[in-house]
Short mmCIF file of C-alpha atoms and ligand atoms in Angstrom, two decimals:
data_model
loop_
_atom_site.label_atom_id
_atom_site.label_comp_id
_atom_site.label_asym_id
_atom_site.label_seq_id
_atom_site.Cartn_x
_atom_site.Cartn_y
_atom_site.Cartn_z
CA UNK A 265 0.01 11.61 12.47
CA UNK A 266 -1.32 8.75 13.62
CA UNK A 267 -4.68 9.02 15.85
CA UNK A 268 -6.99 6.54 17.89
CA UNK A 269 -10.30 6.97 18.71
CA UNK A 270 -9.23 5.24 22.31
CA UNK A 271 -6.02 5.68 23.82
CA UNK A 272 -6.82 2.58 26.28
CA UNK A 273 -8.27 0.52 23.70
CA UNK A 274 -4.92 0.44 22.22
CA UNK A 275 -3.01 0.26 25.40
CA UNK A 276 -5.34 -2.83 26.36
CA UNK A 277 -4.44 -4.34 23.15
CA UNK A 278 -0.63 -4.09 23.29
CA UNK A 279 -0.56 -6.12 26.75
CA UNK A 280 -3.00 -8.47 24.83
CA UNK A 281 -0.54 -8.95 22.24
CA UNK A 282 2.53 -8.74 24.83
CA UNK A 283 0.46 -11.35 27.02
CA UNK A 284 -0.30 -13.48 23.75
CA UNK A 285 3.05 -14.01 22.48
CA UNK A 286 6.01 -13.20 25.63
CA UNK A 287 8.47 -14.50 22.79
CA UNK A 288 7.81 -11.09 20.37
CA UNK A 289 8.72 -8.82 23.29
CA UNK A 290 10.12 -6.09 21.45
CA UNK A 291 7.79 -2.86 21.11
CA UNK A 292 7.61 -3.38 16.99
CA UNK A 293 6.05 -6.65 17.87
CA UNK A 294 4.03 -5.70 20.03
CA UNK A 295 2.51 -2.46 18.04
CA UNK A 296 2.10 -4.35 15.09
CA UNK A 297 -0.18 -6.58 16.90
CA UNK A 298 -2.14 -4.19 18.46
CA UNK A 299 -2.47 -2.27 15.62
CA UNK A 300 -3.91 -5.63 13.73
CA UNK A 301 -5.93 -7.01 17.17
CA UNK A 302 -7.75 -3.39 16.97
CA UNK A 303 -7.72 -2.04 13.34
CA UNK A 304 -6.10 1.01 15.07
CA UNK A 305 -4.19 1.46 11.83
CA UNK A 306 -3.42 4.29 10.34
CA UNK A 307 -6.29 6.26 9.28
CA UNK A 308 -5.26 9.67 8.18
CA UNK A 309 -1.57 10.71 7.40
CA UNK A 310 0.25 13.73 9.71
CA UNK A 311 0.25 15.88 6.37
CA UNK A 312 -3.71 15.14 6.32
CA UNK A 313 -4.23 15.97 10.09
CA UNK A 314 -1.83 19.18 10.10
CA UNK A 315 -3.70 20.40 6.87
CA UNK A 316 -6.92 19.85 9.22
CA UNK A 317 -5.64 21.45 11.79
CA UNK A 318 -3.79 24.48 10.71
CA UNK A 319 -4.57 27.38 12.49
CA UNK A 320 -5.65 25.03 15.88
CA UNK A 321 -2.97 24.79 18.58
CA UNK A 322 -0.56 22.24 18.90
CA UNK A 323 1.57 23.79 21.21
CA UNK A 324 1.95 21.63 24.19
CA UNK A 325 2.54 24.76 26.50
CA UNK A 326 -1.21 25.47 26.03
CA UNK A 327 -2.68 22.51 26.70
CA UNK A 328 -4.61 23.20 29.81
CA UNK A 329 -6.14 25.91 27.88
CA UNK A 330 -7.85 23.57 25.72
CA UNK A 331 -9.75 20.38 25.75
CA UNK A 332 -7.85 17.59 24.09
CA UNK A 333 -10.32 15.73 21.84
CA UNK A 334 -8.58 13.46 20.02
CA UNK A 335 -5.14 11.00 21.29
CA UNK A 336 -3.08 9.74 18.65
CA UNK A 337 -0.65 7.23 19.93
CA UNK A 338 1.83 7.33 22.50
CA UNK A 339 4.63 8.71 20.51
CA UNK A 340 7.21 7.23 22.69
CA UNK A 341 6.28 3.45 21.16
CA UNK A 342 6.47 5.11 17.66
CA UNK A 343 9.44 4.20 15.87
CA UNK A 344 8.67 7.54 13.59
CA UNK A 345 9.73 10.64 15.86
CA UNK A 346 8.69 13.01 13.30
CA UNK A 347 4.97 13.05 13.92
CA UNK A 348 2.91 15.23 15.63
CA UNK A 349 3.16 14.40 19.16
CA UNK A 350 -0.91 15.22 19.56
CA UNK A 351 -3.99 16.85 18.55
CA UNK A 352 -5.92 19.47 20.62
CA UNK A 353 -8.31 21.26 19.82
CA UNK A 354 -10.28 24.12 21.45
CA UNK A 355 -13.74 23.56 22.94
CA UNK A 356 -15.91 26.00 21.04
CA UNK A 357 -14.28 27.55 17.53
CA UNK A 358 -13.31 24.09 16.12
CA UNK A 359 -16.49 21.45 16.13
CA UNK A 360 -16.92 21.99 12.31
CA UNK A 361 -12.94 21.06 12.17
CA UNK A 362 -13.49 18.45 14.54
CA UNK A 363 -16.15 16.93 12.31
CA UNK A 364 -14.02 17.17 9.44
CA UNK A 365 -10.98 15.74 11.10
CA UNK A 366 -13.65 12.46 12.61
CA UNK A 367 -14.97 12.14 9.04
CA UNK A 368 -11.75 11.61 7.32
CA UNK A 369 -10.48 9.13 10.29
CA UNK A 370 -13.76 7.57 10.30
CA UNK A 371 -13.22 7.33 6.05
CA UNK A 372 -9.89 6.15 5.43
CA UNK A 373 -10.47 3.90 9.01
CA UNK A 374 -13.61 2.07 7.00
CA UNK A 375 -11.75 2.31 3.69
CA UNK A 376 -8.43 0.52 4.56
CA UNK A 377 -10.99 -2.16 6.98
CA UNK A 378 -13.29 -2.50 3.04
CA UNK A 379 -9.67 -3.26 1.57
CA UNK A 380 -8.61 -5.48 3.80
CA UNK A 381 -11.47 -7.48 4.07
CA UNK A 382 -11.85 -7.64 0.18
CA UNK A 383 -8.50 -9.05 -0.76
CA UNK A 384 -9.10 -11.35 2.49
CA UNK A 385 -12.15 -12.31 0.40
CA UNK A 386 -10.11 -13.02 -2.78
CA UNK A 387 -7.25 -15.11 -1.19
CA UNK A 388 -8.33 -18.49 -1.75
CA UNK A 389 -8.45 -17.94 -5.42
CA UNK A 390 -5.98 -15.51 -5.78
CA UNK A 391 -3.05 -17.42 -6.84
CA UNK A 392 -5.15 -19.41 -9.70
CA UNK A 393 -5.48 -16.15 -11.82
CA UNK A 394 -2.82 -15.39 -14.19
CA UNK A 395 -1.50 -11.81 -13.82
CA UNK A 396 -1.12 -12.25 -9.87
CA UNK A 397 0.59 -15.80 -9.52
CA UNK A 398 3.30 -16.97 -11.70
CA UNK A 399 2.91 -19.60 -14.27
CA UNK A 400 5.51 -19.80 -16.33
CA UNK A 401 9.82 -19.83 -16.46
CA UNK A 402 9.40 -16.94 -19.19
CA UNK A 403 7.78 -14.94 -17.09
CA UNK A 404 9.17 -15.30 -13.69
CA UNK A 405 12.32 -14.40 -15.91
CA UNK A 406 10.40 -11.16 -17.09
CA UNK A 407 10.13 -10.38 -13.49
CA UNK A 408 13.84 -10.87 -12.61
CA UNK A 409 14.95 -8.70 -15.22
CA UNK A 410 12.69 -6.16 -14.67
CA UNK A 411 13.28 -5.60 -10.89
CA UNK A 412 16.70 -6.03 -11.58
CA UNK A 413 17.13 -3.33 -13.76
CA UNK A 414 15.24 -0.42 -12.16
CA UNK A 415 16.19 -1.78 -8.87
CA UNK A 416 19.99 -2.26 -9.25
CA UNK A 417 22.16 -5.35 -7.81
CA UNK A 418 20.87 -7.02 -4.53
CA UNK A 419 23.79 -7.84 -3.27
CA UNK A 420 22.73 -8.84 -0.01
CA UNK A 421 20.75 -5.84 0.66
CA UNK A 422 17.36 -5.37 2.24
CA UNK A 423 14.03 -5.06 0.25
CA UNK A 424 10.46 -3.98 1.99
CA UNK A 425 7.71 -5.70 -0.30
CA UNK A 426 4.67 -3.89 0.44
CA UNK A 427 1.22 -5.24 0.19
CA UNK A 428 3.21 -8.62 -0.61
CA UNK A 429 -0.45 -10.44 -0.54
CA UNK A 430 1.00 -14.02 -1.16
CA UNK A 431 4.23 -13.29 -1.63
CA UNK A 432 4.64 -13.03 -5.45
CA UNK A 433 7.00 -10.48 -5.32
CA UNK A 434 8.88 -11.45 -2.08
CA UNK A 435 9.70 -14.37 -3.41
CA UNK A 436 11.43 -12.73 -6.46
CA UNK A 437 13.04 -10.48 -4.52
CA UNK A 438 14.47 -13.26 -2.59
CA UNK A 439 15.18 -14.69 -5.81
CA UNK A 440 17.30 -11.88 -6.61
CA UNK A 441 19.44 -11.74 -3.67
CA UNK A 442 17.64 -9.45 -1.23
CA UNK A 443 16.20 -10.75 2.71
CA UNK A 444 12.78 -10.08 2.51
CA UNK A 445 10.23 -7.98 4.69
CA UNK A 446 6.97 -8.23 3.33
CA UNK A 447 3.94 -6.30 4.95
CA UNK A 448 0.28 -6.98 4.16
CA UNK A 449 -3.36 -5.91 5.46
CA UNK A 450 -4.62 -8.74 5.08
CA UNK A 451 -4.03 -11.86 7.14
CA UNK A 452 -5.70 -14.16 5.01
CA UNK A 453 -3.24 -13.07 1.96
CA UNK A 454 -0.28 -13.47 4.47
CA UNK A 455 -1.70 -16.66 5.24
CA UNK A 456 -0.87 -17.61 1.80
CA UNK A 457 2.09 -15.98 1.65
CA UNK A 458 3.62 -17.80 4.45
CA UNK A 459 2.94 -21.34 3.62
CA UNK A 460 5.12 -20.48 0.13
CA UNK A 461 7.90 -18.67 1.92
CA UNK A 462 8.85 -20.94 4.28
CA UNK A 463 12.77 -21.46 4.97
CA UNK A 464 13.16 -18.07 2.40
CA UNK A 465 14.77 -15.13 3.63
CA UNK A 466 11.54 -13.76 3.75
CA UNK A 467 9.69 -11.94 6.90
CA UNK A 468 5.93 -11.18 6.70
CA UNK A 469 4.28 -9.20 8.94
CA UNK A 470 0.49 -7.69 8.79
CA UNK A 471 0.98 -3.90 8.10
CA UNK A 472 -0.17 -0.92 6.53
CA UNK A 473 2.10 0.43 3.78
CA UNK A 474 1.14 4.24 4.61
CA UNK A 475 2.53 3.65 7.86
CA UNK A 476 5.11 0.94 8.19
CA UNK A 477 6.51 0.87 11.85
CA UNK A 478 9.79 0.25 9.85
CA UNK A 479 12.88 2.29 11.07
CA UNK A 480 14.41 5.27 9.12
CA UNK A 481 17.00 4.33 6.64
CA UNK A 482 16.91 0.53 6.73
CA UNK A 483 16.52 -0.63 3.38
CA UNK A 484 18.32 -0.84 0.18
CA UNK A 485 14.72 -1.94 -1.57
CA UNK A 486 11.27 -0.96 -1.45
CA UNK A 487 8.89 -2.91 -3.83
CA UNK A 488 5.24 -2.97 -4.34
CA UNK A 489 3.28 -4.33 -7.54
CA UNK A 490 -0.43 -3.61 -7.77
CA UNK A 491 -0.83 -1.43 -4.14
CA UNK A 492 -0.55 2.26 -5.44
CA UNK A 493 -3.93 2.08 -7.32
CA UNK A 494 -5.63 1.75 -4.15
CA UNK A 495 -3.60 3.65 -1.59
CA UNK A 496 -5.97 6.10 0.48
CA UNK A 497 -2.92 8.93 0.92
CA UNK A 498 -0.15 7.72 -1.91
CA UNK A 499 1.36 11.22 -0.44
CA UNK A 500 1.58 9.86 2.60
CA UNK A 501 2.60 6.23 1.29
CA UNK A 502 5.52 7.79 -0.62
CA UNK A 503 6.77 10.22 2.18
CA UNK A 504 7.01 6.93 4.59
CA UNK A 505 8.63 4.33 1.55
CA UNK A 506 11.45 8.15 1.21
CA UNK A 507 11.65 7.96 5.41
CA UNK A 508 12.46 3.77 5.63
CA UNK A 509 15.08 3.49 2.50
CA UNK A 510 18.65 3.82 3.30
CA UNK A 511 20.36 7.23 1.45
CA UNK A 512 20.65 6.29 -2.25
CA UNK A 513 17.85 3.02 -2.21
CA UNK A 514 15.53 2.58 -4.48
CA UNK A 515 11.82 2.30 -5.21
CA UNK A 516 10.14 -0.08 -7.50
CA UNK A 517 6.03 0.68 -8.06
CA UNK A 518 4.44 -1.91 -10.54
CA UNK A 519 1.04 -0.66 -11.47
CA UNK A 520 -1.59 -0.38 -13.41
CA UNK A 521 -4.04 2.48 -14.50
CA UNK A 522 -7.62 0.08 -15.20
CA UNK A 523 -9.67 3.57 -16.12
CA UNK A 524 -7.83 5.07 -18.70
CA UNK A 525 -7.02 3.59 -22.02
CA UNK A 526 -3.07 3.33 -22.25
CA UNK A 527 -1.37 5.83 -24.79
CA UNK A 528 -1.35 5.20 -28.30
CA UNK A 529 -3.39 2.00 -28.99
CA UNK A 530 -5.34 1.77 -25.71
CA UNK A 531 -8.52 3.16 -27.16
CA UNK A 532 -8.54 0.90 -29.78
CA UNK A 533 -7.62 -2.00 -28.43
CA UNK A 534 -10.63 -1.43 -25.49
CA UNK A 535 -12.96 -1.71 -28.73
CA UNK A 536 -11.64 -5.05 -29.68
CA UNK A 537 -11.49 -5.84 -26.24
CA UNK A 538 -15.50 -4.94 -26.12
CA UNK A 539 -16.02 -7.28 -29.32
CA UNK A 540 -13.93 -10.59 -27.93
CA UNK A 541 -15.74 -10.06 -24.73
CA UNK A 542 -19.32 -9.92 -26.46
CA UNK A 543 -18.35 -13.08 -28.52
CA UNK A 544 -16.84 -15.02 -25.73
CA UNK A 545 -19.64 -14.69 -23.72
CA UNK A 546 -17.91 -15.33 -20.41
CA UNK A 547 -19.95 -15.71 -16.88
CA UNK A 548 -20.88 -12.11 -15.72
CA UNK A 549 -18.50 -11.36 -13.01
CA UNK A 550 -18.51 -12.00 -9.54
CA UNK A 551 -19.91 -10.09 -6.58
CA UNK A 552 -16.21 -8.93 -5.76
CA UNK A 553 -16.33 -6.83 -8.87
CA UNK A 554 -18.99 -4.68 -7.38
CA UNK A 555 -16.86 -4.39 -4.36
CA UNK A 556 -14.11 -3.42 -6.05
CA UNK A 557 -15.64 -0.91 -8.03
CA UNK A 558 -16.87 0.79 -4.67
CA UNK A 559 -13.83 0.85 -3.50
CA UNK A 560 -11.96 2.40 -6.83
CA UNK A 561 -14.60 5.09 -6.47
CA UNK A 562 -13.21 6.30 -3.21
CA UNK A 563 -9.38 5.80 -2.92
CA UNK A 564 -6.99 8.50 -4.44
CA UNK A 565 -6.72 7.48 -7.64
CA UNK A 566 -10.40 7.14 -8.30
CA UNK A 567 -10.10 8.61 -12.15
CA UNK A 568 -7.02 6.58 -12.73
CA UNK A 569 -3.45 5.43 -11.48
CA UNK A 570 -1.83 7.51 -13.82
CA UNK A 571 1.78 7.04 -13.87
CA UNK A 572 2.88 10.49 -14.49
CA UNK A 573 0.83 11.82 -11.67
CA UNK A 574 2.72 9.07 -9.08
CA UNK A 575 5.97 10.04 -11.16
CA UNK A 576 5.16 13.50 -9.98
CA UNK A 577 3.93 12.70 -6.49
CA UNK A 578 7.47 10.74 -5.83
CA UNK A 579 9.23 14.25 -7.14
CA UNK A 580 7.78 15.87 -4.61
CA UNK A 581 8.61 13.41 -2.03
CA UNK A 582 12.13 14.09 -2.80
CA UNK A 583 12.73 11.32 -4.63
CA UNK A 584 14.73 11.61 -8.25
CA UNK A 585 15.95 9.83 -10.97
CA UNK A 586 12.48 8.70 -11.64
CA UNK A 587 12.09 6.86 -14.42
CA UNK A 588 8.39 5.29 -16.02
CA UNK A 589 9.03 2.07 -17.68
CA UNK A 590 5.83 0.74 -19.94
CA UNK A 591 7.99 -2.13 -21.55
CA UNK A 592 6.56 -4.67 -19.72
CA UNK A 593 5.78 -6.94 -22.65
CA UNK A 594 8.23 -9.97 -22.10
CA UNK A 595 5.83 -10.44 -18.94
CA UNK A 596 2.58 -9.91 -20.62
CA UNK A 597 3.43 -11.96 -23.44
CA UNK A 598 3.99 -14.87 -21.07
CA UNK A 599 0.70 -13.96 -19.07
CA UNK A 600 -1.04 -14.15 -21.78
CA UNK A 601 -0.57 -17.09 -23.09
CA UNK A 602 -2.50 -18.47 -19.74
CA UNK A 603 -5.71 -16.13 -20.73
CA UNK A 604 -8.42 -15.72 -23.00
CA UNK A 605 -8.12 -13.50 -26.01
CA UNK A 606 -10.70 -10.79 -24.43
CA UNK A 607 -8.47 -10.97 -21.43
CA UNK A 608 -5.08 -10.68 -23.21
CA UNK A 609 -6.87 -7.56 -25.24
CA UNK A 610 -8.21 -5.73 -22.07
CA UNK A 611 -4.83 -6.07 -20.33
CA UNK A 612 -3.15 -4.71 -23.83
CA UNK A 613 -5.46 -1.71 -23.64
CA UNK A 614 -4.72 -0.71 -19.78
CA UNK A 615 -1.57 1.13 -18.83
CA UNK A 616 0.68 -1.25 -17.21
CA UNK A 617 4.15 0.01 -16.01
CA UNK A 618 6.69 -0.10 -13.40
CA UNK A 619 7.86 3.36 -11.98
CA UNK A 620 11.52 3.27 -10.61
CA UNK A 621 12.81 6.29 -8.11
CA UNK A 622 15.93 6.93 -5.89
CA UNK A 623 16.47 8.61 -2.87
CA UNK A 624 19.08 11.28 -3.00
CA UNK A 625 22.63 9.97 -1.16
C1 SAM B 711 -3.58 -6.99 -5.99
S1 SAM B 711 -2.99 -7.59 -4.45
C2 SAM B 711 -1.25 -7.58 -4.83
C3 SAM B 711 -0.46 -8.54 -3.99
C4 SAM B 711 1.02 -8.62 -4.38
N1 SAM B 711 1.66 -7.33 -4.28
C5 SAM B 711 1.16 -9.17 -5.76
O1 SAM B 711 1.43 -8.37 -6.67
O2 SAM B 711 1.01 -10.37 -5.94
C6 SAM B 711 -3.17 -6.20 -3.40
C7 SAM B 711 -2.68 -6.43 -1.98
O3 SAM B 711 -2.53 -5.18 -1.36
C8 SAM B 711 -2.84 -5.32 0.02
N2 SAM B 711 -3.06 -3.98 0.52
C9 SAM B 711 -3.97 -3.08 0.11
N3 SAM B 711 -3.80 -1.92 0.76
C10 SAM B 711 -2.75 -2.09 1.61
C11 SAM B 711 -2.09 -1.28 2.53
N4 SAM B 711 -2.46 -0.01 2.75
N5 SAM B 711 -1.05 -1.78 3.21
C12 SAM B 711 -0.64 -3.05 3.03
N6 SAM B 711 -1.24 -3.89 2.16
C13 SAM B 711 -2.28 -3.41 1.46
C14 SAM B 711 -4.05 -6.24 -0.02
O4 SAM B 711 -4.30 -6.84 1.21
C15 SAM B 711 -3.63 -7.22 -1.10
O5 SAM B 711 -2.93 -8.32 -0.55
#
């Protein structure tokens, strides 16, 4: 479920956004703007809040027993009628619950805001790096093929690119034959995005991937490169990616695991990695790094995005023919030749795959 800490604060905040833009009248419009005006985002999935609140009433019958502490949002502008239509929680037996319930809206609140404002941070330069923009025909070819076999024929169909930052993968997916909806946290990234989309059949929108405002069963396609390693609640992510595709669409997760030496060679190639590096001597990195590595520390995959444990985590979704794919070297080999050999031996060391999954029907 979706909570706020102020039910008028977001109310205020949709007739801001209705007032600011009369054109985007529709409800989706107008949510997704007062979800971005107010950072009202998501914060802590229904799974998370029911866990928290098992054994507290959420019977609406009782209500005027109880005092109702926290609002989530007015379920009737939600396009997801699953979720718990509130919280309530008694006056007396439940602080300590309470506290734990704040804490982890208060967490994953500051956590997604620390995201967002990082890879806002990293936008101007973000497309000058190998590895995130393309640079080469071999490679965007790499990326073709690859979608196109774990993600099947476009034909026409509808892909959801999530965390599109500046629209690498969109465009591809365009590319490939699909319209486009690309959803990102940060504004600066979409920014980007939508000065290289223009006149593609590509829609961007600022969003959180946990919690898409997307309707049930309305794409063929849902995409993501380099957004599972720091989801908050992947759980959560991959029960609402399961909820938007159509019966029988697919997933596509491109990822990478930066902690843990790939299998085989990683270990090995980390040493040699270790030696370039020391004999390169490259500028000590920047102050994002330190960022980053805060934020690794807290999201779910703090130890590592290992793709067996998202493999499993899509299983129990419900998804199935899941399928991890590490041959990714067509790409790498064209990434590479844009890097440094320390670079090129780091990246060979990490596990680096793309994880493909179908919904049953
Ligand atoms: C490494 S960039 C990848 C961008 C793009 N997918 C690509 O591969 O070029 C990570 C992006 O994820 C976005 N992001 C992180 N968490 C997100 C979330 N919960 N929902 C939507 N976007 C998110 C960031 O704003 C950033 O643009």
């Amino acid at each position: 479920m979706t909570t706020t800490f102020s039910a008028k604060a977001g109310s205020e905040a949709m007739r801001d956004a209705a007032r600011s833009d009369p054109r985007k009248s529709p409800r989706k419009e107008t949510m997704r703007s007062a979800f971005k005006m107010n950072s009202l985002g998501p914060m802590v999935s229904i799974q998370e809040t029911q866990d928290l609140c098992s054994g507290i009433t959420l019977n609406k019958n009782k209500t005027r027993h109880f005092r109702t502490l926290i609002f989530p949002q007015r379920q009737s502008h939600m396009p997801l009628a699953s979720r718990c239509p509130f919280v309530v929680l008694t006056r007396d037996r439940t602080q300590k619950r309470m506290s734990r319930i704040m804490t982890a809206l208060h967490h994953n609140l500051s956590l997604k805001d620390e995201i967002r404002d990082y890879w806002s941070m990293r936008s101007e330069t973000f497309d000058t790096m190998p590895g995130h923009e393309i640079f080469s025909d071999d490679e965007r070819r790499g990326w073709l093929e690859l979608f196109a076999r774990h993600l099947g024929d476009a034909q026409g169909g509808r892909a959801l690119d999530l965390a599109s930052g500046t629209g690498v993968i969109s465009l591809l997916l365009a590319e490939l034959g699909y319209s486009v909806t690309g959803l990102d946290l940060s504004e600066a990234m979409l920014a980007r995005a939508r000065a290289k989309t223009s006149g593609k059949p590509i829609k961007l929108y600022a969003g959180d991937a946990e919690d898409t405002f997307e309707a049930s069963d309305s794409y063929d396609v849902v995409a993501t490169r380099h957004l599972v390693w720091t989801l908050p609640d992947p759980p959560a992510a991959f029960r609402e990616w399961f909820r938007v595709l159509k019966p029988g669409g697919r997933v596509g997760i491109v990822d990478v695991d930066m902690i843990n030496p790939r299998p085989g060679n990683g270990k090995a190639l980390r040493v040699l990695a270790r030696l370039a590096r020391k004999i390169a001597n490259p500028p000590p990195p920047g102050a994002h790094a330190a960022v980053h590595n805060d934020i690794v520390s807290r999201v779910y995959f703090s130890t590592g995005c290992r793709p067996e444990e998202i493999a499993r985590l899509l299983g129990e979704t419900g998804f199935v023919d899941i399928a991890i794919d590490r041959n990714l070297r067509a790409i790498h080999r064209a990434q590479g030749r844009f890097m440094p050999l320390h670079q090129r031996l780091e990246r060979a060391s990490q596990d680096r795959f793309i994880i493909s999954a179908r919904k049953p029907g």
